[in-house]
Structure formats: structure tokens, C-alpha cells
Tab-separated table of C-alpha atoms and ligand atoms in Angstrom:
chain	number	residue	atom	x	y	z
A	1	MET	CA	70.522	112.827	94.909
A	2	GLN	CA	70.699	109.424	96.588
A	3	LEU	CA	74.358	108.038	96.659
A	4	SER	CA	75.220	104.509	97.734
A	5	ASP	CA	74.714	103.625	101.490
A	6	LEU	CA	78.582	102.655	101.665
A	7	VAL	CA	79.575	106.049	100.317
A	8	THR	CA	77.060	108.095	102.372
A	9	ARG	CA	78.492	106.356	105.414
A	10	MET	CA	82.007	107.201	104.444
A	11	MET	CA	81.115	110.914	103.855
A	12	ASN	CA	79.523	111.078	107.269
A	13	GLU	CA	82.621	109.533	108.896
A	14	PRO	CA	85.616	111.332	107.374
A	15	SER	CA	88.919	109.851	108.703
A	16	PRO	CA	90.789	111.997	111.278
A	17	ILE	CA	93.670	112.183	108.907
A	18	ARG	CA	91.507	113.713	106.208
A	19	GLN	CA	90.012	116.083	108.564
A	20	ILE	CA	93.313	117.569	109.690
A	21	MET	CA	94.767	117.638	106.070
A	22	LYS	CA	91.481	119.775	105.321
A	23	MET	CA	92.336	121.844	108.387
A	24	ALA	CA	95.698	122.469	106.891
A	25	GLU	CA	94.472	123.588	103.574
A	26	LYS	CA	95.639	127.267	102.619
A	27	GLN	CA	92.402	129.106	103.245
A	28	ASN	CA	92.036	127.530	106.545
A	29	ILE	CA	95.448	128.609	107.524
A	30	ILE	CA	94.849	132.118	106.375
A	31	ASN	CA	91.508	132.052	108.435
A	32	MET	CA	93.465	131.071	111.502
A	33	GLY	CA	95.425	134.258	111.061
A	34	LEU	CA	98.683	132.114	110.025
A	35	ASP	CA	100.918	132.740	106.960
A	36	PRO	CA	100.659	129.604	104.521
A	37	ASP	CA	104.478	130.062	103.759
A	38	GLU	CA	105.387	129.817	107.353
A	39	ILE	CA	103.708	126.441	107.899
A	40	ILE	CA	106.062	123.463	108.723
A	41	SER	CA	104.357	120.235	107.982
A	42	TYR	CA	105.300	116.829	109.340
A	43	GLY	CA	102.018	115.414	107.947
A	44	GLY	CA	103.052	114.185	104.518
A	45	GLY	CA	103.044	110.430	103.939
A	46	TRP	CA	105.472	110.829	100.968
A	47	VAL	CA	109.020	110.989	99.906
A	48	GLY	CA	110.917	114.148	98.996
A	49	HIS	CA	114.108	112.755	97.130
A	50	HIS	CA	114.444	112.905	93.504
A	51	ALA	CA	113.807	109.979	91.127
A	52	PRO	CA	116.873	108.401	89.413
A	53	GLU	CA	118.178	110.661	86.606
A	54	PRO	CA	118.513	107.801	84.094
A	55	LEU	CA	114.765	107.025	84.735
A	56	ARG	CA	113.805	110.553	83.806
A	57	ARG	CA	115.946	110.412	80.807
A	58	GLU	CA	114.061	107.080	79.817
A	59	TYR	CA	110.824	108.897	79.933
A	60	ALA	CA	112.338	111.796	77.805
A	61	ARG	CA	113.465	109.335	75.292
A	62	ILE	CA	110.098	107.685	74.915
A	63	CYS	CA	108.400	110.954	74.798
A	64	GLY	CA	110.861	112.506	72.341
A	65	ASP	CA	110.504	109.764	69.720
A	66	VAL	CA	107.225	109.749	67.600
A	67	GLU	CA	107.038	105.965	67.330
A	68	SER	CA	107.955	105.166	70.907
A	69	PHE	CA	105.482	107.442	72.240
A	70	HIS	CA	102.905	105.949	70.047
A	71	ASP	CA	103.866	102.444	71.213
A	72	SER	CA	103.544	103.577	74.855
A	73	GLY	CA	99.914	104.430	74.133
A	74	LYS	CA	98.898	100.700	73.686
A	75	TYR	CA	97.144	98.464	76.148
A	76	SER	CA	99.436	96.347	78.359
A	77	PRO	CA	98.578	92.576	78.974
A	78	THR	CA	96.455	92.400	82.197
A	79	LEU	CA	99.397	90.875	84.068
A	80	GLY	CA	101.827	93.469	82.734
A	81	PHE	CA	104.367	93.136	79.988
A	82	ASP	CA	106.626	89.963	80.205
A	83	GLU	CA	109.788	92.287	79.993
A	84	CYS	CA	108.487	94.283	83.003
A	85	ARG	CA	107.923	91.198	85.033
A	86	LYS	CA	111.258	89.709	84.161
A	87	ALA	CA	112.940	92.995	85.194
A	88	ILE	CA	110.973	92.789	88.504
A	89	ALA	CA	112.132	89.248	89.047
A	90	ALA	CA	115.816	90.294	88.373
A	91	MET	CA	115.665	93.215	90.624
A	92	GLU	CA	114.008	91.179	93.462
A	93	LYS	CA	116.816	88.622	93.131
A	94	GLU	CA	119.714	91.267	93.038
A	95	LEU	CA	118.368	93.458	95.947
A	96	PHE	CA	116.814	90.908	98.292
A	97	GLY	CA	117.840	87.406	97.022
A	98	VAL	CA	114.120	86.461	96.290
A	99	SER	CA	113.879	83.703	93.551
A	100	LEU	CA	110.823	84.685	91.436
A	101	SER	CA	109.786	83.562	87.895
A	102	THR	CA	107.339	85.796	85.838
A	103	GLU	CA	104.396	83.363	86.780
A	104	HIS	CA	104.722	84.691	90.287
A	105	ILE	CA	104.238	88.292	89.323
A	106	ILE	CA	101.263	90.610	88.268
A	107	VAL	CA	102.035	94.387	87.622
A	108	GLY	CA	99.166	96.721	88.683
A	109	HIS	CA	98.498	100.374	88.865
A	110	SER	CA	99.698	100.822	92.521
A	111	SER	CA	99.732	98.976	95.869
A	112	THR	CA	96.549	100.634	96.781
A	113	GLN	CA	94.652	99.173	93.784
A	114	LEU	CA	96.358	95.842	94.130
A	115	THR	CA	95.536	95.645	97.861
A	116	HIS	CA	91.908	96.469	97.018
A	117	ASP	CA	91.863	93.762	94.358
A	118	LEU	CA	93.465	91.221	96.708
A	119	PHE	CA	90.725	91.626	99.221
A	120	VAL	CA	88.261	90.871	96.445
A	121	ALA	CA	90.387	87.916	95.120
A	122	LEU	CA	90.948	86.252	98.457
A	123	ALA	CA	88.204	86.994	100.925
A	124	ASN	CA	84.562	86.821	101.317
A	125	PRO	CA	82.203	89.671	102.573
A	126	GLY	CA	81.901	88.018	106.008
A	127	ASP	CA	85.568	86.905	106.655
A	128	ARG	CA	87.744	88.293	109.231
A	129	ILE	CA	90.856	90.366	108.571
A	130	LEU	CA	93.679	90.701	111.029
A	131	LEU	CA	95.347	94.064	111.176
A	132	PHE	CA	97.854	95.350	113.644
A	133	ASP	CA	97.431	98.284	115.934
A	134	PRO	CA	98.817	100.694	114.931
A	135	THR	CA	98.750	100.140	111.219
A	136	TYR	CA	98.334	101.859	107.806
A	137	ALA	CA	95.277	103.970	107.998
A	138	ASN	CA	93.803	103.104	104.522
A	139	TYR	CA	93.280	99.296	105.157
A	140	PRO	CA	90.071	99.509	107.191
A	141	GLY	CA	88.285	101.604	104.634
A	142	GLN	CA	89.410	99.365	101.911
A	143	ILE	CA	88.273	96.268	103.665
A	144	HIS	CA	84.880	97.843	104.280
A	145	MET	CA	84.637	98.913	100.750
A	146	THR	CA	85.359	95.496	99.251
A	147	LEU	CA	84.045	93.124	101.928
A	148	LYS	CA	81.038	94.834	103.416
A	149	ASP	CA	80.484	92.657	106.406
A	150	ALA	CA	84.096	91.803	107.058
A	151	ARG	CA	85.277	91.995	110.628
A	152	ILE	CA	88.513	93.644	111.446
A	153	VAL	CA	90.381	91.953	114.108
A	154	ARG	CA	93.216	94.177	115.723
A	155	GLN	CA	96.322	92.918	117.380
A	156	PRO	CA	97.917	95.666	119.576
A	157	VAL	CA	101.789	95.542	118.914
A	158	LEU	CA	102.874	98.565	120.649
A	159	ASP	CA	103.367	98.732	124.432
A	160	THR	CA	101.858	102.193	125.102
A	161	GLY	CA	103.451	102.307	128.607
A	162	ARG	CA	106.957	101.723	127.646
A	163	TRP	CA	106.335	103.417	124.115
A	164	GLU	CA	108.085	100.683	122.199
A	165	TYR	CA	107.009	97.691	120.207
A	166	LYS	CA	106.346	94.476	122.329
A	167	SER	CA	108.942	91.778	122.326
A	168	GLU	CA	108.786	89.374	119.341
A	169	ASP	CA	107.839	86.430	121.702
A	170	GLU	CA	105.047	88.341	123.097
A	171	MET	CA	103.645	89.352	119.751
A	172	ALA	CA	104.053	85.844	118.561
A	173	GLU	CA	102.040	84.489	121.489
A	174	ASP	CA	99.377	87.087	121.157
A	175	PHE	CA	99.054	86.294	117.371
A	176	LYS	CA	98.570	82.625	117.955
A	177	VAL	CA	95.875	83.200	120.521
A	178	LEU	CA	94.054	85.778	118.407
A	179	HIS	CA	94.385	83.703	115.174
A	180	GLU	CA	93.013	80.731	117.068
A	181	ARG	CA	90.108	82.504	118.324
A	182	GLU	CA	89.143	84.727	115.441
A	183	LYS	CA	90.233	82.551	112.427
A	184	PRO	CA	91.127	85.651	110.164
A	185	LYS	CA	91.357	84.708	106.489
A	186	MET	CA	94.206	87.198	105.916
A	187	THR	CA	96.867	89.019	107.970
A	188	ILE	CA	98.227	92.103	106.714
A	189	ILE	CA	101.964	93.138	107.569
A	190	PRO	CA	103.363	96.434	106.673
A	191	SER	CA	107.285	96.226	107.073
A	192	PRO	CA	108.663	98.756	107.440
A	193	ASP	CA	105.511	100.079	108.850
A	194	ASN	CA	103.494	103.217	108.357
A	195	PRO	CA	102.988	104.893	110.896
A	196	SER	CA	105.527	103.348	113.269
A	197	SER	CA	108.384	102.715	110.997
A	198	GLN	CA	109.146	99.526	112.720
A	199	ILE	CA	110.188	96.311	111.015
A	200	PHE	CA	108.885	93.092	112.278
A	201	GLY	CA	111.497	90.459	113.317
A	202	ASP	CA	111.938	87.031	112.037
A	203	ILE	CA	110.671	85.208	115.206
A	204	PHE	CA	107.322	86.929	114.896
A	205	ILE	CA	107.002	86.589	111.111
A	206	ASN	CA	108.042	82.862	111.278
A	207	THR	CA	105.116	82.357	113.709
A	208	ILE	CA	102.645	83.985	111.434
A	209	ALA	CA	103.978	81.901	108.535
A	210	ASP	CA	103.559	78.720	110.461
A	211	VAL	CA	100.079	79.486	111.551
A	212	CYS	CA	98.893	80.612	108.137
A	213	GLN	CA	100.414	77.682	106.474
A	214	ASP	CA	98.582	75.254	108.971
A	215	THR	CA	95.370	77.005	108.693
A	216	ASP	CA	95.487	77.658	104.956
A	217	THR	CA	95.174	81.330	105.393
A	218	PHE	CA	97.093	84.204	103.853
A	219	MET	CA	99.840	86.563	105.144
A	220	VAL	CA	100.267	89.748	103.100
A	221	PHE	CA	103.284	91.846	103.198
A	222	ASP	CA	103.025	95.449	102.272
A	223	TYR	CA	106.592	96.295	101.159
A	224	ALA	CA	105.930	99.920	100.159
A	225	TYR	CA	109.049	100.937	102.202
A	226	LYS	CA	111.267	97.797	101.666
A	227	THR	CA	114.082	99.702	100.143
A	228	GLN	CA	114.107	102.062	103.085
A	229	CYS	CA	115.277	99.690	105.663
A	230	PHE	CA	117.866	101.014	108.176
A	231	ILE	CA	118.695	97.787	110.023
A	232	ASN	CA	120.052	94.504	108.820
A	233	PRO	CA	117.224	93.084	106.705
A	234	PRO	CA	115.154	90.331	108.301
A	235	GLY	CA	115.217	86.935	106.735
A	236	TYR	CA	111.793	87.001	105.421
A	237	PHE	CA	112.672	89.907	103.100
A	238	SER	CA	114.071	87.239	100.865
A	239	TRP	CA	111.301	84.744	100.955
A	240	SER	CA	109.791	83.608	97.780
A	241	PRO	CA	106.253	82.437	97.118
A	242	ALA	CA	107.613	79.160	95.726
A	243	ASP	CA	108.808	78.247	99.365
A	244	HIS	CA	105.918	80.047	101.196
A	245	PRO	CA	102.575	79.521	99.048
A	246	SER	CA	100.558	81.368	101.817
A	247	MET	CA	102.572	84.661	101.479
A	248	ILE	CA	101.744	87.547	99.320
A	249	ALA	CA	104.087	90.407	98.765
A	250	VAL	CA	102.634	93.820	97.542
A	251	HIS	CA	105.082	96.212	96.127
A	252	SER	CA	105.015	99.927	94.933
A	253	ASN	CA	107.076	102.144	92.803
A	254	SER	CA	105.941	105.188	94.867
A	255	LYS	CA	108.613	105.284	97.596
A	256	TRP	CA	111.856	104.008	96.394
A	257	GLY	CA	112.149	106.086	93.241
A	258	ARG	CA	109.692	108.959	94.002
A	259	GLY	CA	107.108	107.687	91.729
A	260	LEU	CA	104.123	108.446	93.821
A	261	GLY	CA	102.203	110.056	91.002
A	262	ARG	CA	103.760	107.821	88.282
A	263	ARG	CA	101.373	104.960	89.482
A	264	LEU	CA	102.888	101.460	89.371
A	265	GLY	CA	103.063	98.523	91.718
A	266	TRP	CA	103.328	94.713	91.568
A	267	ILE	CA	102.517	91.620	93.590
A	268	ASP	CA	104.563	88.572	93.899
A	269	ALA	CA	102.733	85.368	95.073
A	270	ASP	CA	101.743	81.815	94.386
A	271	GLU	CA	100.681	81.132	90.763
A	272	ARG	CA	97.129	80.502	91.915
A	273	VAL	CA	96.771	83.942	93.607
A	274	ILE	CA	98.338	85.607	90.507
A	275	ASP	CA	95.660	83.726	88.248
A	276	ALA	CA	92.913	85.074	90.563
A	277	MET	CA	94.285	88.590	90.647
A	278	GLU	CA	94.377	88.493	86.717
A	279	ARG	CA	90.620	87.882	86.780
A	280	VAL	CA	90.098	90.661	89.211
A	281	GLN	CA	92.353	93.362	87.651
A	282	GLN	CA	90.807	92.708	84.457
A	283	ARG	CA	87.573	94.146	85.916
A	284	SER	CA	89.145	96.844	88.103
A	285	ILE	CA	91.633	98.402	85.691
A	286	LEU	CA	91.893	96.229	82.656
A	287	CYS	CA	95.563	96.557	82.643
A	288	PRO	CA	98.476	98.583	84.126
A	289	ASP	CA	100.050	101.619	82.729
A	290	THR	CA	102.076	100.974	79.520
A	291	LEU	CA	104.333	104.183	79.592
A	292	HIS	CA	105.476	103.629	83.210
A	293	GLN	CA	106.208	99.989	82.647
A	294	PHE	CA	108.198	100.861	79.535
A	295	ALA	CA	110.362	103.460	81.324
A	296	PHE	CA	110.766	101.265	84.393
A	297	THR	CA	111.762	98.165	82.534
A	298	ARG	CA	114.550	99.886	80.520
A	299	TYR	CA	115.795	101.658	83.579
A	300	ILE	CA	115.921	98.537	85.874
A	301	GLU	CA	117.642	96.541	83.014
A	302	HIS	CA	120.484	99.042	82.517
A	303	ALA	CA	120.731	100.089	86.336
A	304	LEU	CA	121.070	96.380	87.294
A	305	GLU	CA	123.743	95.844	84.637
A	306	ASP	CA	125.872	98.848	85.548
A	307	GLY	CA	125.318	98.548	89.420
A	308	SER	CA	123.758	102.095	89.510
A	309	LEU	CA	120.484	100.841	91.063
A	310	LYS	CA	122.125	99.613	94.156
A	311	ARG	CA	124.233	102.699	94.503
A	312	TYR	CA	121.019	104.988	94.127
A	313	LEU	CA	119.220	102.903	96.727
A	314	ALA	CA	122.054	102.984	98.969
A	315	GLU	CA	122.145	106.791	98.778
A	316	ILE	CA	118.582	107.182	99.194
A	317	LYS	CA	118.473	104.956	102.310
A	318	ASN	CA	121.186	106.834	103.948
A	319	ALA	CA	119.433	110.284	103.385
A	320	TYR	CA	116.335	108.885	104.916
A	321	ARG	CA	118.226	107.369	107.891
A	322	LYS	CA	119.996	110.759	108.391
A	323	ALA	CA	116.533	112.503	108.344
A	324	ALA	CA	115.287	110.037	110.820
A	325	GLU	CA	118.202	110.697	113.177
A	326	VAL	CA	117.709	114.584	113.046
A	327	THR	CA	114.034	114.044	113.791
A	328	VAL	CA	114.530	111.853	116.821
A	329	LYS	CA	117.361	114.003	118.098
A	330	ALA	CA	115.139	117.252	117.800
A	331	ILE	CA	112.281	115.628	119.570
A	332	GLN	CA	114.602	114.488	122.364
A	333	GLU	CA	116.346	117.860	122.760
A	334	TYR	CA	113.448	120.313	122.344
A	335	LEU	CA	110.304	118.294	123.407
A	336	HIS	CA	111.526	115.571	125.733
A	337	LEU	CA	108.597	113.284	124.750
A	338	PRO	CA	108.756	109.489	124.070
A	339	CYS	CA	109.216	108.576	120.380
A	340	LEU	CA	109.830	105.490	118.383
A	341	ILE	CA	113.356	105.008	116.739
A	342	PRO	CA	112.744	104.486	113.266
A	343	GLN	CA	114.069	101.248	111.711
A	344	GLY	CA	113.075	102.071	108.082
A	345	GLY	CA	110.545	104.234	106.233
A	346	LEU	CA	109.611	107.814	106.817
A	347	TYR	CA	108.000	108.217	110.322
A	348	THR	CA	108.119	108.255	113.881
A	349	LEU	CA	105.381	108.213	116.382
A	350	MET	CA	105.503	110.646	119.481
A	351	LYS	CA	103.547	110.190	122.634
A	352	VAL	CA	101.939	113.558	123.600
A	353	GLY	CA	100.179	112.497	126.870
A	354	GLU	CA	96.839	114.024	125.867
A	355	ASP	CA	94.262	113.535	123.129
A	356	GLY	CA	96.151	113.465	119.803
A	357	ASP	CA	93.504	115.324	117.770
A	358	ALA	CA	93.297	118.189	120.406
A	359	PHE	CA	97.007	118.410	120.596
A	360	VAL	CA	97.542	118.583	116.791
A	361	LYS	CA	94.850	121.459	116.447
A	362	ARG	CA	96.192	123.450	119.347
A	363	VAL	CA	99.810	123.154	118.191
A	364	LEU	CA	98.878	124.009	114.526
A	365	LYS	CA	96.735	127.088	115.519
A	366	HIS	CA	99.593	128.479	117.842
A	367	THR	CA	102.744	127.457	115.918
A	368	GLY	CA	101.800	126.584	112.234
A	369	VAL	CA	103.433	123.221	112.707
A	370	LEU	CA	101.193	120.355	111.496
A	371	PHE	CA	101.500	116.852	112.900
A	372	ILE	CA	98.991	113.820	112.027
A	373	PRO	CA	96.971	112.669	115.029
A	374	GLY	CA	97.544	108.969	115.794
A	375	LYS	CA	94.026	107.884	116.299
A	376	GLY	CA	93.469	107.000	112.566
A	377	PHE	CA	96.115	104.387	112.704
A	378	GLY	CA	94.438	102.509	115.764
A	379	ASP	CA	93.548	102.974	119.399
A	380	THR	CA	96.947	102.502	120.656
A	381	LEU	CA	97.587	105.853	119.261
A	382	ARG	CA	94.885	107.917	120.892
A	383	GLU	CA	97.514	109.987	122.697
A	384	ALA	CA	100.142	110.221	119.907
A	385	VAL	CA	100.941	111.865	116.766
A	386	ARG	CA	102.661	110.547	113.582
A	387	ILE	CA	105.624	112.848	112.489
A	388	SER	CA	107.003	112.390	108.936
A	389	TYR	CA	110.398	113.357	107.838
A	390	GLY	CA	109.987	112.033	104.354
A	391	PRO	CA	109.118	115.233	102.523
A	392	HIS	CA	112.155	117.069	104.169
A	393	VAL	CA	114.814	114.568	103.254
A	394	GLU	CA	116.436	116.915	101.014
A	395	ASN	CA	116.181	119.864	103.471
A	396	VAL	CA	116.761	118.378	106.920
A	397	ALA	CA	117.392	121.722	108.458
A	398	ILE	CA	113.778	122.527	108.407
A	399	ILE	CA	113.066	119.515	110.595
A	400	GLU	CA	114.732	121.091	113.719
A	401	GLU	CA	113.085	124.543	113.214
A	402	GLY	CA	109.364	123.037	113.667
A	403	PHE	CA	110.327	121.232	116.993
A	404	ARG	CA	111.908	124.374	118.280
A	405	ARG	CA	108.878	126.258	117.554
A	406	VAL	CA	106.664	123.724	119.176
A	407	ALA	CA	108.846	123.726	122.222
A	408	ASP	CA	108.662	127.435	122.663
A	409	TYR	CA	104.807	127.187	122.522
A	410	LEU	CA	104.549	124.291	124.908
A	411	LYS	CA	106.921	125.988	127.386
A	412	GLY	CA	105.345	129.353	127.397
B	1	LIG	C1	102.069	100.999	104.109
B	1	LIG	C2	101.684	101.554	102.765
B	1	LIG	N1	101.100	100.866	101.820
B	1	LIG	C3	100.679	101.461	100.589
B	1	LIG	C4	100.818	102.765	100.359
B	1	LIG	C5	100.412	103.272	99.111
B	1	LIG	O1	101.220	102.931	98.091
B	1	LIG	P1	100.839	103.208	96.539
B	1	LIG	O2	101.323	104.459	96.274
B	1	LIG	O3	101.606	102.232	95.804
B	1	LIG	O4	99.394	103.176	96.276
B	1	LIG	C6	101.256	103.637	101.348
B	1	LIG	C7	101.267	105.017	101.205
B	1	LIG	O5	101.620	105.742	102.030
B	1	LIG	C8	101.781	103.069	102.602
B	1	LIG	O6	102.092	103.775	103.630
């Protein structure tokens, strides 16, 4: 059987993250002589908190009523239902002060699909795309899939000596030089970031905005973790595409309300970008999911009105902040290895001082504790691992136990 060259190449070069996740599958764990029930995983790139109860009740209401359920089986407009786009605009205004009208919004299946479609809508196969190093591991594969001969240009943002992000001024200078030299069509900015949980500051982002505006290129914010921001939100969190036509903001329902499997996302951007995305999305998914839009819209309308959305998000944010603190404290107390202080999101990065792959395999085999090797996120993380506290947010006691185990092994 002859598969496409693209997919054959992908299958021959599985990502390091995929390899480790395979290694951590139940049968492999048993083959290593370990008990699968004793594994402590810091590998999961997902959230462990519960969705808002009124949202669950909304699904129950739709599914419990014959006609509502029937209605939720119809196609949605490609751009999403107007009511849903209005609810998104109201939510963005209330939570972040972003001014949007429905013309600025397209609803999609997820931020993964929307990002894929954005590459098709905005760039040509030979274009250059600027990614930071480290950055979210899925982007390079998505770029190669949509834009075959695209060149990925990497800007290192982590100072691997001091194990902290470079100063904003330094990042801004690096960006100007790199952008001038490579002329990328798009710059992708996850903030808060996966894997580093850092939030880029206003000085750096203002520089990117000025350069993108002057060169008529795009800056794409990936806001998958926007509501899990532990520091004072930067000014650009409230930017609207009406004031910044070169900015595109990709949003996801996955992380804020534990909707990872109830797939829904949206983009806000200049109307011309939304128009282009409508054409592409018509071909990729035809339209977003109707049931999720119905439940989400009703929930948001009510939760904005009675103030419960803000209360829910504040609670969730505090739970992740606490999980982050417990994680950093355990690393400092047991392992004494450098790690980043999370400013939002679900992760920290720990410098292990040896090849990250080898460290992860060795530690898993001897302790049953799973980390993610850093390499898949960029060259700056060759000697680092990503640690996720996201799945443990409702059971933070387990976080410490894993580091204690690893410390015992490394000592002895
Ligand atoms: C930065 C970032 N963007 C996007 C996604 C995927 O989001 P979605 O579930 O909306 O496809 C993830 C998932 O981990 C992520 O970390």
C-alpha cells in the first residue's frame, strides 16, 4: 500500500512526545515490570478540573427534550450561529475588555483545526513562519502539513544558562533582527505558553505588533490558556482586531471549562481574515458542532448575567495557581533542579543537565514517574523536561509524591 509521501515521512519520524506516550502505555509499563496503577504522570497536556455545573445541566436539558435534541442535530452556519458569536463577543468584553462585533468572529471545531485552516488561509507553501523556541509542539507538524515547503524560523526566547526567559528588550531586539532577515509571513505567539507557562510582556508584544503592522504580516495569538493567567494580565489581552488588523486571536473551549473532548474553538480577527477563514472552513469541516454551540451559548448568556462565569473562572485559576506552587515547591525541595515559575497555564520546565529523552526513560523505568522530554518543543529544551500539573489540579497531594520518588532514585 502506497501512502502519501507526507504521511510516510510523518510515520517514519514520530515526535518524541508521541514516542514517550507510547512508552507509557499500559502494556509497556507492565513489560517494564511496573504496576500501571502506581504510575504518576506529569505528562498530560490537559486540565483536570470539572466543567461548570450549569453547563452540564444545559447539555442535560437539550438531550432530555425531544425537539431540542432534534434541533441540535442540524447543520450550523459555517461561521457559527449568530447567537454563539454574540455570546463570545459579550464574554470577551466582560472578561478581558476586548471590543468585538460578530463580523470579527468565526466559530470552529477547536483551536487545532482553526490553526490548521489559518495556515491555509494566510500563507503560501514557500512562506516562512516564525515560531519561538520553545513553543507548542504541534505547530511544526501543522505547518509542514499545510505549507509543504514552508521554512520555520525559530527565535530562542529562553536563556538556557540562567534558566529564565530573556528580558523583554532582548527578545524585542532579537525579533526585529530576525524578522528583518527572514521576512516571515506569520508569527505565532502562545500566551500563556505551552510548554513554558510564561506570558509575554507588553514591550515585546508591542514591538511584534509594530513590525507586523509595518510589514503587512500577521501576528497570531494562541490563547488556549488565556483564562489561566496568574499574573496581572498584559495590556494586549484586551486588544481588538478593529485596532490591530494584523492580529489574529485563536481561542479554545478545551482548557477553561474542561471541554477538551467537547470540541469547540473560535477566532477573532479582522473581517477580511474571517471571510477567508469561512472559505477554508467550508472545505475542512463544513461547519462547527451545533450541540456544543447551543449548550455553550445558553450557559455563557446566563453565567454572564448572574456573574457566575467570573466566579467560576476565578476559582479555577486559583486552583491551577496553587497546583503550580505545589509543583515548584516540590521540585525545589526534593530535586534542587532549576525550573521556571509558571505565570499561567499548566506546566513548568525543569532543567535536568543531561539529554532529556534519556532522563525521562531512565526515571520512568526506575520510579514509574513520567515526564515529557523537552526536545519536541525546541532545541532550547534538549536538556529539559516538561512537567504538567494540569491533570492533578483536584488532587495536588499526588504532585509531591512523584518528586519524592524521583529524588530517592536520583540520590541512591
Ligand atoms: C498552546 C496550545 N494551543 C492549542 C492546543 C489545542 O487546543 P484545542 O483543544 O482547542 O485543539 C493546545 C493543547 O494542548 C495548546 O497547548
